[in-house]
XYZ file of C-alpha atoms in Angstrom:
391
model
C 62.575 36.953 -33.335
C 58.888 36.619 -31.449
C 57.156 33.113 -33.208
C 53.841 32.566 -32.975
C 51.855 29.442 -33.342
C 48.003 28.701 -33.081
C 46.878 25.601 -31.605
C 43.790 24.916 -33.711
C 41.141 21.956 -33.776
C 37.934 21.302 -33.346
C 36.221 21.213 -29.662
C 37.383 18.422 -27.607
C 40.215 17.588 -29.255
C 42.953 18.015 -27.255
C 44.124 20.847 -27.734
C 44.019 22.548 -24.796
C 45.545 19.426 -23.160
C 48.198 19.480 -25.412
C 48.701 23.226 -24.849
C 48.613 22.559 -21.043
C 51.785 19.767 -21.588
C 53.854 22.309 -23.483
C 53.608 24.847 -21.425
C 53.136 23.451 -17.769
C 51.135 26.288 -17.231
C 47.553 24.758 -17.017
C 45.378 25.991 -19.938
C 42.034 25.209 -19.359
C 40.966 21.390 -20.038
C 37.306 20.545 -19.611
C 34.720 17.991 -21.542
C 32.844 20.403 -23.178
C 32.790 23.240 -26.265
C 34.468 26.137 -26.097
C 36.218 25.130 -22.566
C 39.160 27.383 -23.857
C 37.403 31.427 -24.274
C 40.507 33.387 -24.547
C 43.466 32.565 -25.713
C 46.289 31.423 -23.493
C 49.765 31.978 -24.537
C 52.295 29.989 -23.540
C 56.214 30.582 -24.438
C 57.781 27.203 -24.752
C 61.433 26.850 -25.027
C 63.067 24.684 -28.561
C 64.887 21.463 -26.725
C 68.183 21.092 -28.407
C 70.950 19.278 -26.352
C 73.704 21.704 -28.299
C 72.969 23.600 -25.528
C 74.483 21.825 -22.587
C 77.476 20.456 -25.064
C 78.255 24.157 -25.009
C 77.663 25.019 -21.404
C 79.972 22.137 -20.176
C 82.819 23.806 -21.926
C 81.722 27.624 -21.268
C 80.522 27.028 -17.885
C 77.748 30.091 -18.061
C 75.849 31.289 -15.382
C 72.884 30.859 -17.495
C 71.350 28.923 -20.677
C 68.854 30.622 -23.172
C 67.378 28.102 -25.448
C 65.411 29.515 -28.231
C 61.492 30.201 -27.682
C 58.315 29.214 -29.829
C 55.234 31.451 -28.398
C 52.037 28.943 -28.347
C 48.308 30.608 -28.508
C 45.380 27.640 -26.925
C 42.644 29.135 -29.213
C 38.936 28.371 -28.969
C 37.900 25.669 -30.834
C 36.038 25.965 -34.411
C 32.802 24.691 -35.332
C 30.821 24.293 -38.937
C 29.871 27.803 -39.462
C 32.570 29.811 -37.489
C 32.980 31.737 -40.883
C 29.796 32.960 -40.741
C 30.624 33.389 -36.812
C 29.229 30.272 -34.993
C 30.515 29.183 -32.018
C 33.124 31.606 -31.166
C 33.485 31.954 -34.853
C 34.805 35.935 -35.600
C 37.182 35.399 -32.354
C 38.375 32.157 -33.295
C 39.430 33.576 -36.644
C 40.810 36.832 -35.348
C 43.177 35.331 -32.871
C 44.421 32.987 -36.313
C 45.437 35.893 -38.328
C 47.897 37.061 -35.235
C 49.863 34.120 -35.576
C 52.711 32.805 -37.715
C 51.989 29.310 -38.688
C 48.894 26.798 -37.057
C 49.026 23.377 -35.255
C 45.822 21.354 -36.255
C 45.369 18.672 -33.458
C 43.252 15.745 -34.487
C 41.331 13.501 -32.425
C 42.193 10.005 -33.192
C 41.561 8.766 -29.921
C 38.171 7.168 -28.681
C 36.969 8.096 -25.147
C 33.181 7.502 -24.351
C 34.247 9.987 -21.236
C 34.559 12.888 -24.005
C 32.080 13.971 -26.318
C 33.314 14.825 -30.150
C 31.060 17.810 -30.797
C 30.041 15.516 -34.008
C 29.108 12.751 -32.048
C 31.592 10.425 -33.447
C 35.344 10.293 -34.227
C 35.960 10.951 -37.419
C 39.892 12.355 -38.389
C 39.021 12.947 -42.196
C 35.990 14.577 -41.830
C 37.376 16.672 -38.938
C 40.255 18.147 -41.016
C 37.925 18.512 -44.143
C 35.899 20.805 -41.778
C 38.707 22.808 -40.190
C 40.053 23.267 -43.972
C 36.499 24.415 -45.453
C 35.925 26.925 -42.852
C 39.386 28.905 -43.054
C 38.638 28.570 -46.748
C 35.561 30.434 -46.730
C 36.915 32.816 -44.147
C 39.797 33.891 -46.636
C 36.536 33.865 -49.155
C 34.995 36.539 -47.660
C 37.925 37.997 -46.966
C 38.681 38.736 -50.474
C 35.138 39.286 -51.476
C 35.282 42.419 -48.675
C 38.546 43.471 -49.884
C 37.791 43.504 -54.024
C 36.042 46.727 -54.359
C 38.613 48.479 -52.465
C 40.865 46.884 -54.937
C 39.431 47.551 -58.351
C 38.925 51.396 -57.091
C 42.662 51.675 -55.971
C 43.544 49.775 -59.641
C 41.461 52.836 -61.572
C 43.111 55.515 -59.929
C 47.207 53.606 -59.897
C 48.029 51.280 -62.462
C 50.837 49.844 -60.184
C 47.554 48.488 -58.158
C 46.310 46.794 -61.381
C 48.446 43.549 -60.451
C 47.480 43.293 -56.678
C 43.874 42.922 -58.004
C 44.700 40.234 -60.792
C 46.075 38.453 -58.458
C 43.686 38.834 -55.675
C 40.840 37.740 -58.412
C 42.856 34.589 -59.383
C 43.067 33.523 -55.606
C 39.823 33.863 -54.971
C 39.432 31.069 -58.028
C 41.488 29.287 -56.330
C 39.824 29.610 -53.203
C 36.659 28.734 -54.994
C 37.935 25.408 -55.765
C 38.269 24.583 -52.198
C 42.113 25.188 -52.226
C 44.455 26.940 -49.460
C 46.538 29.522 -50.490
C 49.236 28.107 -49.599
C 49.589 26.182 -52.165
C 48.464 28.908 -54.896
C 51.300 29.259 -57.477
C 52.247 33.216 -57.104
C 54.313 34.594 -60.143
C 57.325 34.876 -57.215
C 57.960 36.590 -54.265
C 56.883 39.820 -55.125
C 52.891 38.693 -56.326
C 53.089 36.908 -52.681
C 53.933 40.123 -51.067
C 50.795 41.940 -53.003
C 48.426 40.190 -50.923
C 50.541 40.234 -47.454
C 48.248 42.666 -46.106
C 44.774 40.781 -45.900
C 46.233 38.467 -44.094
C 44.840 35.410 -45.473
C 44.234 31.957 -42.676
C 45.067 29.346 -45.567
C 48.407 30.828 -46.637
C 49.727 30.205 -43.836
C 51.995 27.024 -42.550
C 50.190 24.150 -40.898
C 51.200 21.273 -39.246
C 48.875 18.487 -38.157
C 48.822 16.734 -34.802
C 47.773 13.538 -34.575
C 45.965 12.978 -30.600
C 45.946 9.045 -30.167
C 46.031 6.906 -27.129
C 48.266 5.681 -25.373
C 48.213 2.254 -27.175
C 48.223 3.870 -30.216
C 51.163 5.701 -29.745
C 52.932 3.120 -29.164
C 52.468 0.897 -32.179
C 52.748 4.132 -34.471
C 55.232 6.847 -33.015
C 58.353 6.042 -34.413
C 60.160 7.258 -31.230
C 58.328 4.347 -29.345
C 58.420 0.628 -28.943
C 55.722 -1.880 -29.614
C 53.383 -2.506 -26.527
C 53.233 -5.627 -24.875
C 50.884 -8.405 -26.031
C 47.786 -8.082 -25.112
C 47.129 -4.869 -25.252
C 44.895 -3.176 -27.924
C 43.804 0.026 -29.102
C 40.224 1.303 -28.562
C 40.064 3.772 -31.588
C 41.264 0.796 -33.851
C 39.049 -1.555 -32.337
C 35.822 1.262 -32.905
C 37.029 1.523 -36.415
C 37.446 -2.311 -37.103
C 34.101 -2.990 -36.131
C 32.846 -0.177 -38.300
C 34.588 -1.202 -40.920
C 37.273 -3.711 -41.589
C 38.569 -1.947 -44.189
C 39.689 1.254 -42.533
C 42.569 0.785 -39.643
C 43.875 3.607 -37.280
C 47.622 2.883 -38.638
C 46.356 3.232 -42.357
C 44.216 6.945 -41.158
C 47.732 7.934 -39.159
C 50.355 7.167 -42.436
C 47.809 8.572 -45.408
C 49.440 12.372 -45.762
C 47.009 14.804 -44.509
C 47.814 17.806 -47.468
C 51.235 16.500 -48.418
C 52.000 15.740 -44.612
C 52.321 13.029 -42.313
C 50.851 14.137 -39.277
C 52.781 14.500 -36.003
C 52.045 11.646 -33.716
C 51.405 12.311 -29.819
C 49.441 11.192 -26.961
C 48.709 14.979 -25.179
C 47.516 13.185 -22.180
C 50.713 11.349 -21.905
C 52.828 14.653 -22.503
C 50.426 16.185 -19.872
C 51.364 13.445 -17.430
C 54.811 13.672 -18.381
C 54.338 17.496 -17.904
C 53.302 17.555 -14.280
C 55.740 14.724 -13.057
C 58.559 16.942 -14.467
C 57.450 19.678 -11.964
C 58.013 17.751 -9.164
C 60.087 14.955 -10.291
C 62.228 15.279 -13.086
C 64.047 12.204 -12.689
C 60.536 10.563 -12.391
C 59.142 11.886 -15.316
C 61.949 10.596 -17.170
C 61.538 7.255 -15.837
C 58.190 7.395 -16.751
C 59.137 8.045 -20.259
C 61.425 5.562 -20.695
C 58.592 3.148 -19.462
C 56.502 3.966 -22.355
C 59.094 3.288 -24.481
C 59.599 6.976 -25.619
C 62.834 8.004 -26.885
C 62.090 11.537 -26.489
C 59.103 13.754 -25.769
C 56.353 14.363 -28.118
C 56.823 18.143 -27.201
C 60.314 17.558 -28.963
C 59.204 16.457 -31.674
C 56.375 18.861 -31.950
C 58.818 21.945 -31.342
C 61.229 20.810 -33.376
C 58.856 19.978 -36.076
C 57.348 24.171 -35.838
C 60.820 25.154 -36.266
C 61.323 23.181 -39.411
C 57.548 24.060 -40.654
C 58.896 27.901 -40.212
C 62.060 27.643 -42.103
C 63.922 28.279 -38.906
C 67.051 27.395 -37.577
C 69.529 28.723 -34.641
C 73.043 29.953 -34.062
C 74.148 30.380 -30.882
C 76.694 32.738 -28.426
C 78.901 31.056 -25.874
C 80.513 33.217 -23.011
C 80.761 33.487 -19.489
C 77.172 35.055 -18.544
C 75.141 32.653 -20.635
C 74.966 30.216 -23.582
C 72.130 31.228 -25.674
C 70.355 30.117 -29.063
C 69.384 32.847 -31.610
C 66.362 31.987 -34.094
C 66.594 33.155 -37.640
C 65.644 31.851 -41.025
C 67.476 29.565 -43.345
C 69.397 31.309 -45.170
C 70.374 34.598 -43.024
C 73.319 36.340 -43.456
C 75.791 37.394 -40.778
C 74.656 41.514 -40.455
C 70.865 40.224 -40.232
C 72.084 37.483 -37.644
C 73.893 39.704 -35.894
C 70.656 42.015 -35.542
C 68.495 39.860 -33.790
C 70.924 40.192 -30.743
C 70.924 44.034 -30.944
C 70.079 46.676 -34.163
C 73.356 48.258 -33.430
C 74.842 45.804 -34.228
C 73.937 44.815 -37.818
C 74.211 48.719 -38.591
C 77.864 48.296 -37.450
C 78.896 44.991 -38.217
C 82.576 44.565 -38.901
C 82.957 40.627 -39.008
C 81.909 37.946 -37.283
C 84.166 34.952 -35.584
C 82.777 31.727 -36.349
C 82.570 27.875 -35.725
C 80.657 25.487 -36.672
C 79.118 23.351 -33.607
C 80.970 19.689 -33.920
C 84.290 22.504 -34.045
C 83.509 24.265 -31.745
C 82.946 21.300 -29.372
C 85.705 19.175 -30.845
C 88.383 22.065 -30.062
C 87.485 22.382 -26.236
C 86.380 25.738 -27.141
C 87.133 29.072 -28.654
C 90.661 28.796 -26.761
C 91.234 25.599 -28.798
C 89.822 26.799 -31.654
C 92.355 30.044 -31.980
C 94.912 27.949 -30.655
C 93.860 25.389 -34.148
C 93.869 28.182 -36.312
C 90.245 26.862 -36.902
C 87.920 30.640 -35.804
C 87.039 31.647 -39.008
C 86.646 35.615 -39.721
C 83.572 35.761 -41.865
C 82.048 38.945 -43.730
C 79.176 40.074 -44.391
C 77.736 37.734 -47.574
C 78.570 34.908 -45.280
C 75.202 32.641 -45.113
C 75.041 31.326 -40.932
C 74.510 28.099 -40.773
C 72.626 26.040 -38.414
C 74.748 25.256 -35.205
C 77.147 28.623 -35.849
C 78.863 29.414 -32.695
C 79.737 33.105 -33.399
C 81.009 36.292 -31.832
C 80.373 39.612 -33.880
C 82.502 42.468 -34.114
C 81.112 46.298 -34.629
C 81.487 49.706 -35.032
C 79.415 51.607 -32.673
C 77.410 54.144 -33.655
């Protein structure tokens, strides 16, 4: 299934440096507003070292990991509901995606400008929130009369409206959408169609320094003494009250943000090109245990509700992204419509079986392939082979 993810922030956040790290493909990076026009989209594969357990028993000629598509999208401004800045574009190319990543600057660089002047995480994710707010606003406000006309003519319209009038009270409150209690999954399905920013997931990216990241990634080790962090050290003197570690653990909307340094995974990035072992070396240097594009992709699965099952043969080991909670004709689908309209069974192993067995040879030979039907729920790490009817 094709993922999409916006990379949203304000200008000069990062964003397009981060965007450049996941996807070695060099998205625009420059010190100034709206550096990033159109879009670039990136397809960035999920890291999950399954993979090569699999492939060292199989011994494939290839190995598909599954894919998160990334959009670098301009960056907002106060007003872009109103369409400042790049406003209506910036907005447009939102609604095409699947969930957002919300990069926030918590680094200080005197090299590059904060289109507010100053660095300011709160107040940058209050005005990120306010203006997708207002966009699903007007939104709503556009898409009302059409509403109470369609409700007068069929009653079954009636409860799209009621519930597109008590969103937009919600709204009003300065609330996303997501987290509007809808009657169930039905109400939530009403409103599907205008395609609303706020309702959709979000995860937040916290851009530090290199300092930083080290004293607060948990994947990292504490720096050597001496060193100090520059943000901290502008906040301190601002006010001794605030610190960078207290900004980076308060939950930003229920969440702790993501912590990463995109100019080190942009370093990382490039060395990795060329130098693979290099890069790693480099990695291990700054103490990380594993990239902050792991993290980060792993952490958009999650944020989607997603999770993989994989195929194992000859040509190719391959992971398959579906939801939680899929069962075995709809998993069996995303590899090929014929054959979820066909499905007979599917033979199954988990992944520690599959891997403690040597194999699906080991695993027939244990009595331990299980023949599951069609209310089977896949779980995450399935190593399956379907059966079908052609049609």
């Amino acid at each position: 299934m094709a993922l999409s993810i916006g990379i949203v922030g304000l200008p000069n956040v990062g964003k397009s440096t981060l965007f450049t790290a996941l996807t070695k493909q060099g998205g625009l990076a420059a010190n100034y507003p709206f550096a990033t026009i159109e879009p670039n989209v990136g397809i960035v594969p999920v890291p999950d070292a399954r993979l090569d357990a699999l492939a060292k028993i199989v011994k494939p000629q290839r190995i598909v990991p599954a894919t998160v598509e990334f959009v670098d999208i301009a960056g907002l401004v106060k007003g872009a509901n109103a369409g400042e800045g790049l406003g209506n574009q910036f907005l447009a190319n939102i609604r095409e995606t699947d969930a957002i990543v919300e990069v926030v600057r918590y680094f200080h660089d005197g090299d590059v400008t904060h289109v507010e002047g100053d660095v300011d995480p709160k107040r940058d994710i209050e005005t990120i929130s306010t203006e997708l707010i207002l966009a699903d606003l007007g939104t709503l406000e556009r898409a009302l009369p059409r509403l109470e006309k369609e409700a007068r003519r069929d009653k079954a319209a009636v409860t799209t409206l009621e519930v597109a009038k008590r969103l937009q009270s919600w709204l009003n409150e300065g609330k996303r959408a997501a987290k509007f209690a809808f009657g169930d999954a039905e109400e939530r399905a009403l409103i599907r169609d205008l395609h609303l920013l706020t309702i959709k997931p979000i995860l937040y990216v916290a851009n530090v320094e290199e300092n930083d990241l080290a004293r607060l990634c948990p994947s990292t080790s504490t720096p050597a003494d001496g060193q100090t962090s520059s943000f901290a050290g502008a906040l301190s003197s601002a006010d001794n009250s605030d610190s960078l570690a207290a900004l980076l653990l308060a939950p930003i909307d229920g969440q702790e943000p993501l912590v990463i340094s995109a100019k080190i995974e942009a370093d990382i990035a490039e060395l990795a090109t060329n130098n693979p072992a290099e890069a790693a070396e480099f990695q291990k240097s700054l103490g990380l245990s594993e990239s902050g594009l792991s993290r980060l992709a792993q952490a958009a699965y999650k944020l989607l509700g997603l999770q993989s099952f994989f195929t194992a043969g000859p040509l190719e080991v391959r992971a398959w992204t579906i939801p939680v909670g899929t069962k075995t004709p709809q998993a069996a689908g995303v590899i090929h419509s014929d054959f979820e309209h066909g499905f007979i069974k599917a033979e199954t192993a988990s992944f520690s079986s599959y891997i403690e067995y040597g194999g699906e040879v080991g695993l027939r030979a244990a009595g331990k392939l299980r023949q599951e039907g069609k209310d089977y729920i896949v779980s995450d790490g399935d190593v399956m082979h379907f059966k079908f009817s052609p049609r």
